[in-house]
mmCIF file of C-alpha atoms and ligand atoms in Angstrom:
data_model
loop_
_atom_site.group_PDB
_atom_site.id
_atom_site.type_symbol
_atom_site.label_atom_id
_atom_site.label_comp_id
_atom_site.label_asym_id
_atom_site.label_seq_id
_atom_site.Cartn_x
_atom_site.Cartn_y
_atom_site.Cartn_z
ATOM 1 C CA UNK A 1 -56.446 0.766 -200.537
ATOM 2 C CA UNK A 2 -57.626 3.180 -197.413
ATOM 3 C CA UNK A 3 -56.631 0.267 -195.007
ATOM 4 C CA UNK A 4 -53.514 -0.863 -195.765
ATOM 5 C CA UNK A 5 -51.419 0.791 -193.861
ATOM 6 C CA UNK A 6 -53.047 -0.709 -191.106
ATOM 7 C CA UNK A 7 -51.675 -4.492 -191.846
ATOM 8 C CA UNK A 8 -48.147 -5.071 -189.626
ATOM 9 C CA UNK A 9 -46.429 -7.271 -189.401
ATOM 10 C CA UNK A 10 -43.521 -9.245 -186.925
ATOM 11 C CA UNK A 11 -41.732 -12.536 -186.641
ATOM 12 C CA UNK A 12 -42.664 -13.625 -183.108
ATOM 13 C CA UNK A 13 -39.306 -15.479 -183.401
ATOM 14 C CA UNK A 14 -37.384 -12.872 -183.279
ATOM 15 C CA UNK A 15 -39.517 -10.220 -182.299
ATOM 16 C CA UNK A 16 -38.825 -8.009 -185.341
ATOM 17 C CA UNK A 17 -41.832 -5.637 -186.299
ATOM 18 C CA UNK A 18 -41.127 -4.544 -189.802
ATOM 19 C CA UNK A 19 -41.545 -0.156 -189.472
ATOM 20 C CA UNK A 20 -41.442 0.016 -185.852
ATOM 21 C CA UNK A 21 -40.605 2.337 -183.634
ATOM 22 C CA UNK A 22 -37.532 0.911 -181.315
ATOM 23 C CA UNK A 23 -36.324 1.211 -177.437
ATOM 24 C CA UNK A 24 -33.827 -0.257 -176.525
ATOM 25 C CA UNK A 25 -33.158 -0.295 -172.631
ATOM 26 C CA UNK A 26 -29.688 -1.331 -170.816
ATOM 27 C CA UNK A 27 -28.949 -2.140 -167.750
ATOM 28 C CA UNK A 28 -27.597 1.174 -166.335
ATOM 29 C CA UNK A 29 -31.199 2.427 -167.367
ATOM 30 C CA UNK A 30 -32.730 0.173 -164.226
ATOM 31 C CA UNK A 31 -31.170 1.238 -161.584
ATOM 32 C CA UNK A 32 -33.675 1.001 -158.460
ATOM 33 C CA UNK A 33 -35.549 -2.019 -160.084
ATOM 34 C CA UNK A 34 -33.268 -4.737 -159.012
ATOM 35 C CA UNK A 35 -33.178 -5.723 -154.990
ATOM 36 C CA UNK A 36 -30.094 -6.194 -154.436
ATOM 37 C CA UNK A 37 -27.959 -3.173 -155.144
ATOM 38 C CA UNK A 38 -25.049 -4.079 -154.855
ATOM 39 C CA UNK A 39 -25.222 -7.156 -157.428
ATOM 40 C CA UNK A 40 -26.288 -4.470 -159.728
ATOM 41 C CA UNK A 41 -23.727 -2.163 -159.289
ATOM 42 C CA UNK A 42 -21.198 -5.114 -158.719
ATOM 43 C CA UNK A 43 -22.924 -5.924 -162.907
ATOM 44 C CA UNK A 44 -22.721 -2.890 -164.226
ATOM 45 C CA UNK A 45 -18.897 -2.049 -163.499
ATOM 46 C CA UNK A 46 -18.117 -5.110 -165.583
ATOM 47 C CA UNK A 47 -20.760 -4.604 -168.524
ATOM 48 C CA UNK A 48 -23.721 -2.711 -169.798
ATOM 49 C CA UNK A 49 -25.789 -5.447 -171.388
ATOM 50 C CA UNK A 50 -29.162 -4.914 -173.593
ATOM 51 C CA UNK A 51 -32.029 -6.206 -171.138
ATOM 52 C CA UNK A 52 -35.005 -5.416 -173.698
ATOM 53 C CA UNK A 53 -35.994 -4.129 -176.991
ATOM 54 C CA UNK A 54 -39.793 -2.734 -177.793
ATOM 55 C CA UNK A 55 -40.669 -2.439 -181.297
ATOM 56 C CA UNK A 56 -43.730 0.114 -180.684
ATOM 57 C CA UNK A 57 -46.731 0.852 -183.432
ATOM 58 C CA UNK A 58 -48.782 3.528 -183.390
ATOM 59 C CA UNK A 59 -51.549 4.188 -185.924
ATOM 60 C CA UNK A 60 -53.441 7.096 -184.245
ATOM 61 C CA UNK A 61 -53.094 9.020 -181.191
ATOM 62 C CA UNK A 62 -57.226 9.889 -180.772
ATOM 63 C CA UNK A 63 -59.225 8.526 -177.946
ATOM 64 C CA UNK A 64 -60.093 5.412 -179.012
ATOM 65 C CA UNK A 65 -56.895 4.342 -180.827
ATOM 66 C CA UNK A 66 -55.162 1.479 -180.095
ATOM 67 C CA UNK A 67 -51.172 0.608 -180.345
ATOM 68 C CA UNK A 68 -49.475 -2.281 -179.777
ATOM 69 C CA UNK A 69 -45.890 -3.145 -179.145
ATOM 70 C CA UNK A 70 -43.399 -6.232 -179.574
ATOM 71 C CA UNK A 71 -40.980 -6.928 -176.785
ATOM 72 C CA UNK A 72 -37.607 -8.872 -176.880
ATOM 73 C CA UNK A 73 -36.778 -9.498 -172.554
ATOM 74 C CA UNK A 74 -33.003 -10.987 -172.712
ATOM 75 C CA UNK A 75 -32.540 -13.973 -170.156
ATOM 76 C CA UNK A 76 -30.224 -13.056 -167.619
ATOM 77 C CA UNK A 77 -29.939 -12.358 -163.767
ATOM 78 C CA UNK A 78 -28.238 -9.574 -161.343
ATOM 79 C CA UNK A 79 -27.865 -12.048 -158.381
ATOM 80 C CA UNK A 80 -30.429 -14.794 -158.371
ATOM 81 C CA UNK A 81 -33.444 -11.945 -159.652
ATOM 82 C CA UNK A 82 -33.993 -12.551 -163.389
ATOM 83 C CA UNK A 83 -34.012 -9.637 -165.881
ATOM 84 C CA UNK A 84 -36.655 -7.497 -165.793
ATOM 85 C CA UNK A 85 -38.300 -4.359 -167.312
ATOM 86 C CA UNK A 86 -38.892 -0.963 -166.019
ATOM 87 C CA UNK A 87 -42.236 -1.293 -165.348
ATOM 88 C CA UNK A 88 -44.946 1.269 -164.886
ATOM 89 C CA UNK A 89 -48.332 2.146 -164.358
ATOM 90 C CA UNK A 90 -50.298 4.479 -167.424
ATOM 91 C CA UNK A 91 -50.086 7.717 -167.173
ATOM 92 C CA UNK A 92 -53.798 7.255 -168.523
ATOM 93 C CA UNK A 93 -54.636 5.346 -164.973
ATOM 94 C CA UNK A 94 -57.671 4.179 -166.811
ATOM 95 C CA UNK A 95 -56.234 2.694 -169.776
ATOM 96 C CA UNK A 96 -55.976 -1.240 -169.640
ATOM 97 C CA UNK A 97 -53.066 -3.431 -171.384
ATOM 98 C CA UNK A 98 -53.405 -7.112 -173.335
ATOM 99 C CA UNK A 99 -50.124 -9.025 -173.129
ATOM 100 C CA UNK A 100 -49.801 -12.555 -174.650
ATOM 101 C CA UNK A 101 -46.547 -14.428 -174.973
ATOM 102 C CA UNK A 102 -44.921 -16.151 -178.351
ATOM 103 C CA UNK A 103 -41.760 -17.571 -177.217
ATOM 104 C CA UNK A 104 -39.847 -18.276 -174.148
ATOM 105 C CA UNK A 105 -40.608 -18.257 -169.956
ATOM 106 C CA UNK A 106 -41.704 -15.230 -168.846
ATOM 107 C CA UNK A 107 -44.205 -14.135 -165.895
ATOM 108 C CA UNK A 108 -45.829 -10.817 -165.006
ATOM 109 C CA UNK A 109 -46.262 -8.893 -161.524
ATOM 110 C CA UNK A 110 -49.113 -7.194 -161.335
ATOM 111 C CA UNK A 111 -49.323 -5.062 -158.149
ATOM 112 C CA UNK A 112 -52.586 -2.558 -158.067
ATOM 113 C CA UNK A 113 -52.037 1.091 -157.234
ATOM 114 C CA UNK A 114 -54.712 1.688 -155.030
ATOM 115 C CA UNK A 115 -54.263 -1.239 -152.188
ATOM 116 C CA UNK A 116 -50.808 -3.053 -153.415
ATOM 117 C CA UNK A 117 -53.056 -6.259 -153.851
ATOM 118 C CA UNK A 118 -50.298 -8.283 -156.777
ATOM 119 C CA UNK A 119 -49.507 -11.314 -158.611
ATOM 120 C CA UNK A 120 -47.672 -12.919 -160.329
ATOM 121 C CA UNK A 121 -49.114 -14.617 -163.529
ATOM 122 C CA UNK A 122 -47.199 -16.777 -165.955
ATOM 123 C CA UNK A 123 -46.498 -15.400 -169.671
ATOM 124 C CA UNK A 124 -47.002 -17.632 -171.972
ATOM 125 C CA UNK A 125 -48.594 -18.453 -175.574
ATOM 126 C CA UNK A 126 -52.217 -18.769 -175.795
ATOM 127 C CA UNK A 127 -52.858 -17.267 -172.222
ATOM 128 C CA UNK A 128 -53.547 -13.670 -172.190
ATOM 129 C CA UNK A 129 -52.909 -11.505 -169.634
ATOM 130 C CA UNK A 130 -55.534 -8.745 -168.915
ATOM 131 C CA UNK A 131 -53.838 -5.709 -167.238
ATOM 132 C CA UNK A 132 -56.592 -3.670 -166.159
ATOM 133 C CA UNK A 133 -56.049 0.000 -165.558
ATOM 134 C CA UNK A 134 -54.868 1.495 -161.954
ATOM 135 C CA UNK A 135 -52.189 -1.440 -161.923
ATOM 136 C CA UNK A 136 -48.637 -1.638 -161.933
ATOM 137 C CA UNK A 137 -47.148 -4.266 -164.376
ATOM 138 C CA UNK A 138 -43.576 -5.609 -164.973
ATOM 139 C CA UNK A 139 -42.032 -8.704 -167.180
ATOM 140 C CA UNK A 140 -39.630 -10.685 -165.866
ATOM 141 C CA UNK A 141 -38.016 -13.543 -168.148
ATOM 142 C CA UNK A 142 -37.508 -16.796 -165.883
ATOM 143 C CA UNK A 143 -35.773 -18.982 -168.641
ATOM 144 C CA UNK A 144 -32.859 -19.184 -170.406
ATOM 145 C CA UNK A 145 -34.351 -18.125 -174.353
ATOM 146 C CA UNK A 146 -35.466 -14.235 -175.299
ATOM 147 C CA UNK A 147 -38.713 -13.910 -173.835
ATOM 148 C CA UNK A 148 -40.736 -12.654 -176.676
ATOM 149 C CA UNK A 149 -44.244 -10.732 -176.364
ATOM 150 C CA UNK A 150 -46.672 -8.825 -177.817
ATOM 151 C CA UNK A 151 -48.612 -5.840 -175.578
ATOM 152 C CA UNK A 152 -51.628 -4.294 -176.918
ATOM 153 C CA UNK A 153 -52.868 -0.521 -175.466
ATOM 154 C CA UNK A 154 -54.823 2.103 -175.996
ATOM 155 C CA UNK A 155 -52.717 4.655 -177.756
ATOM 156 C CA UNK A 156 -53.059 7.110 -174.945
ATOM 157 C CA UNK A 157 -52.072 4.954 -172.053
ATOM 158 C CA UNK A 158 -48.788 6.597 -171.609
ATOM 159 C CA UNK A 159 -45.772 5.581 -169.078
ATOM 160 C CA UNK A 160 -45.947 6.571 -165.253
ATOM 161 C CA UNK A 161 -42.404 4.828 -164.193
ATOM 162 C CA UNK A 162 -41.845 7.382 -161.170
ATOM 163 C CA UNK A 163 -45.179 6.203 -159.313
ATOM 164 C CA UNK A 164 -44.057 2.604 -158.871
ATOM 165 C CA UNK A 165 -40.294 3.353 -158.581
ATOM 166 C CA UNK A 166 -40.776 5.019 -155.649
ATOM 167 C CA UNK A 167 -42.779 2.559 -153.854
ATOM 168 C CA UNK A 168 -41.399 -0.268 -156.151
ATOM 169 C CA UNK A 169 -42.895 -3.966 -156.624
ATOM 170 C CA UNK A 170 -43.684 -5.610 -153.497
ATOM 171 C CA UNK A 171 -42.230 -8.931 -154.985
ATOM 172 C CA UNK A 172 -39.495 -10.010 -156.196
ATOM 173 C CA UNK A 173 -38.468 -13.139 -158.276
ATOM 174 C CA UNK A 174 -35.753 -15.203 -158.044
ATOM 175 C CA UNK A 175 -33.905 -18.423 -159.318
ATOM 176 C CA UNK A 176 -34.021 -20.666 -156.400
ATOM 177 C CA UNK A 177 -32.698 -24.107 -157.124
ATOM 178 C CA UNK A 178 -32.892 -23.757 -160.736
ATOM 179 C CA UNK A 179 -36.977 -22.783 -160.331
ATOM 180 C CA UNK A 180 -38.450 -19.370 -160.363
ATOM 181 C CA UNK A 181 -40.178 -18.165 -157.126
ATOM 182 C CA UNK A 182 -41.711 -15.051 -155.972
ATOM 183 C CA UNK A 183 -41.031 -13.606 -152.679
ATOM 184 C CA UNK A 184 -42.276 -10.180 -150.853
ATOM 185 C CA UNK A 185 -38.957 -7.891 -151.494
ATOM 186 C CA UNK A 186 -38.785 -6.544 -148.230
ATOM 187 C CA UNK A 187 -38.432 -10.240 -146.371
ATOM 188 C CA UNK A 188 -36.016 -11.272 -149.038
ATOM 189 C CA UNK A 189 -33.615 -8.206 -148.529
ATOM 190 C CA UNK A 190 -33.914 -9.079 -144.504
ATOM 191 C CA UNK A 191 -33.131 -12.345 -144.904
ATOM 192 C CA UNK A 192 -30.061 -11.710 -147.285
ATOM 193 C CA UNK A 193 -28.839 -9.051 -144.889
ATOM 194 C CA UNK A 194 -28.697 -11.364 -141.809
ATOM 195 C CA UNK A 195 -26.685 -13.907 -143.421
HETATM 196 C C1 M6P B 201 -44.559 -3.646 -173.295
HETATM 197 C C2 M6P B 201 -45.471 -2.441 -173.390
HETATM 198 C C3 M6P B 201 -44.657 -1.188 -173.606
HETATM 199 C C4 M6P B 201 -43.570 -1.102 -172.556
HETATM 200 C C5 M6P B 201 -42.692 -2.347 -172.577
HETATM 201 C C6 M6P B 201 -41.540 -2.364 -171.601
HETATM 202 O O1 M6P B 201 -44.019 -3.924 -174.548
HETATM 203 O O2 M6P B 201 -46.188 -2.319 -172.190
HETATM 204 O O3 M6P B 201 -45.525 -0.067 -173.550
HETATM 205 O O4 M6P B 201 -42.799 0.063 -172.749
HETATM 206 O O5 M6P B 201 -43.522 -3.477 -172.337
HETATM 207 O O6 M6P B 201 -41.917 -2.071 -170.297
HETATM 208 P P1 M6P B 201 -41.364 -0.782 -169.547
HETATM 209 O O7 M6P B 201 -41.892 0.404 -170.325
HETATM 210 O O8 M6P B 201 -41.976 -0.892 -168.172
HETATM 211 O O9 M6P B 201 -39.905 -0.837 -169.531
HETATM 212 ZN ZN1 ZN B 202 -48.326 -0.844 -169.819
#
């Protein structure tokens, strides 16, 4: 059976991929991601909550492999911004990402290295997301359920997180009136510090 170890399998219910490779990121592991700062800090004395999980499988490591990996985004805010991950560009600037949503509200900002052009796209089932390469991307779960996703990569891609937390996402998003919306983070931080 040459092949077989290349059959996986997960339960995009609960995001469990059966011989995966697991991170598990907390809240004290994002600080600098969420605007307001002082929410966050104001969070993190009381609790240190799981945000995300990413069940991670790698077959090969060649040029020309692929991976994939399964992530588990916890509903939850610091302030009115919605959890979030890291977020990075590749380390491979080149290498492109696939992301397709199972279960839950989710959305994407993609913001590209080169000129900051970005977006936010929704993440959702049966509407892939095409990450091409030179691009910062971050998931941000807007509801209420585990937002549950599968990413597929090359297997060199890599993770560049000091790049974009340096200059950060332009945007944020926010619960406003029970809705998600996406503001430029600058403007919201001015407008919260003149109230
Ligand atoms: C997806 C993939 C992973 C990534 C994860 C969490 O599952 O892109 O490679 O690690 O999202 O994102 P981050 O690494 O930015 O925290
Ligand atoms: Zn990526």
């Amino acid at each position: 059976m040459p092949f077989e170890k290349f059959l996986s399998s997960f339960d995009p219910e609960t995001g469990e991929v059966t011989g995966a490779r697991i991170t598990k990121r907390y809240l004290s592991e994002l600080r600098g991601c969420f605007a307001d700062s002082a929410a966050y800090e104001a969070a993190l004395a009381l609790a240190d909550p799981l945000l995300y999980s990413v069940s991670t499988v790698d077959y090969a490591a060649g040029e020309g492999d692929l991976g994939y990996a399964v992530g588990v985004l916890m509903p939850g805010r610091i302030g009115p911004e919605y959890y979030m991950t890291k977020g990075h560009l590749h380390a491979w600037r080149e290498a492109a990402e696939i992301y397709i949503g199972f279960k839950g509200d989710g959305v994407m900002l993609l913001q590209a290295e080169a000129n900051g052009d970005r977006q936010m796209l929704p993440l959702r089932p049966y509407q892939p997301i095409y990450v091409p390469g030179h691009t910062a991307h971050r998931t941000i779960n807007t509801g209420t359920v585990p937002l549950i996703y599968i990413a597929i990569f090359p297997a060199r891609a890599g993770h560049d997180y000091a790049a974009i937390a340096t200059k950060n996402f332009r945007q944020v998003v926010i619960e406003q009136g029970g809705q998600p919306v996406v503001l430029d983070r600058a403007e919201w931080l001015s407008t919260r510090g003149s109230r």
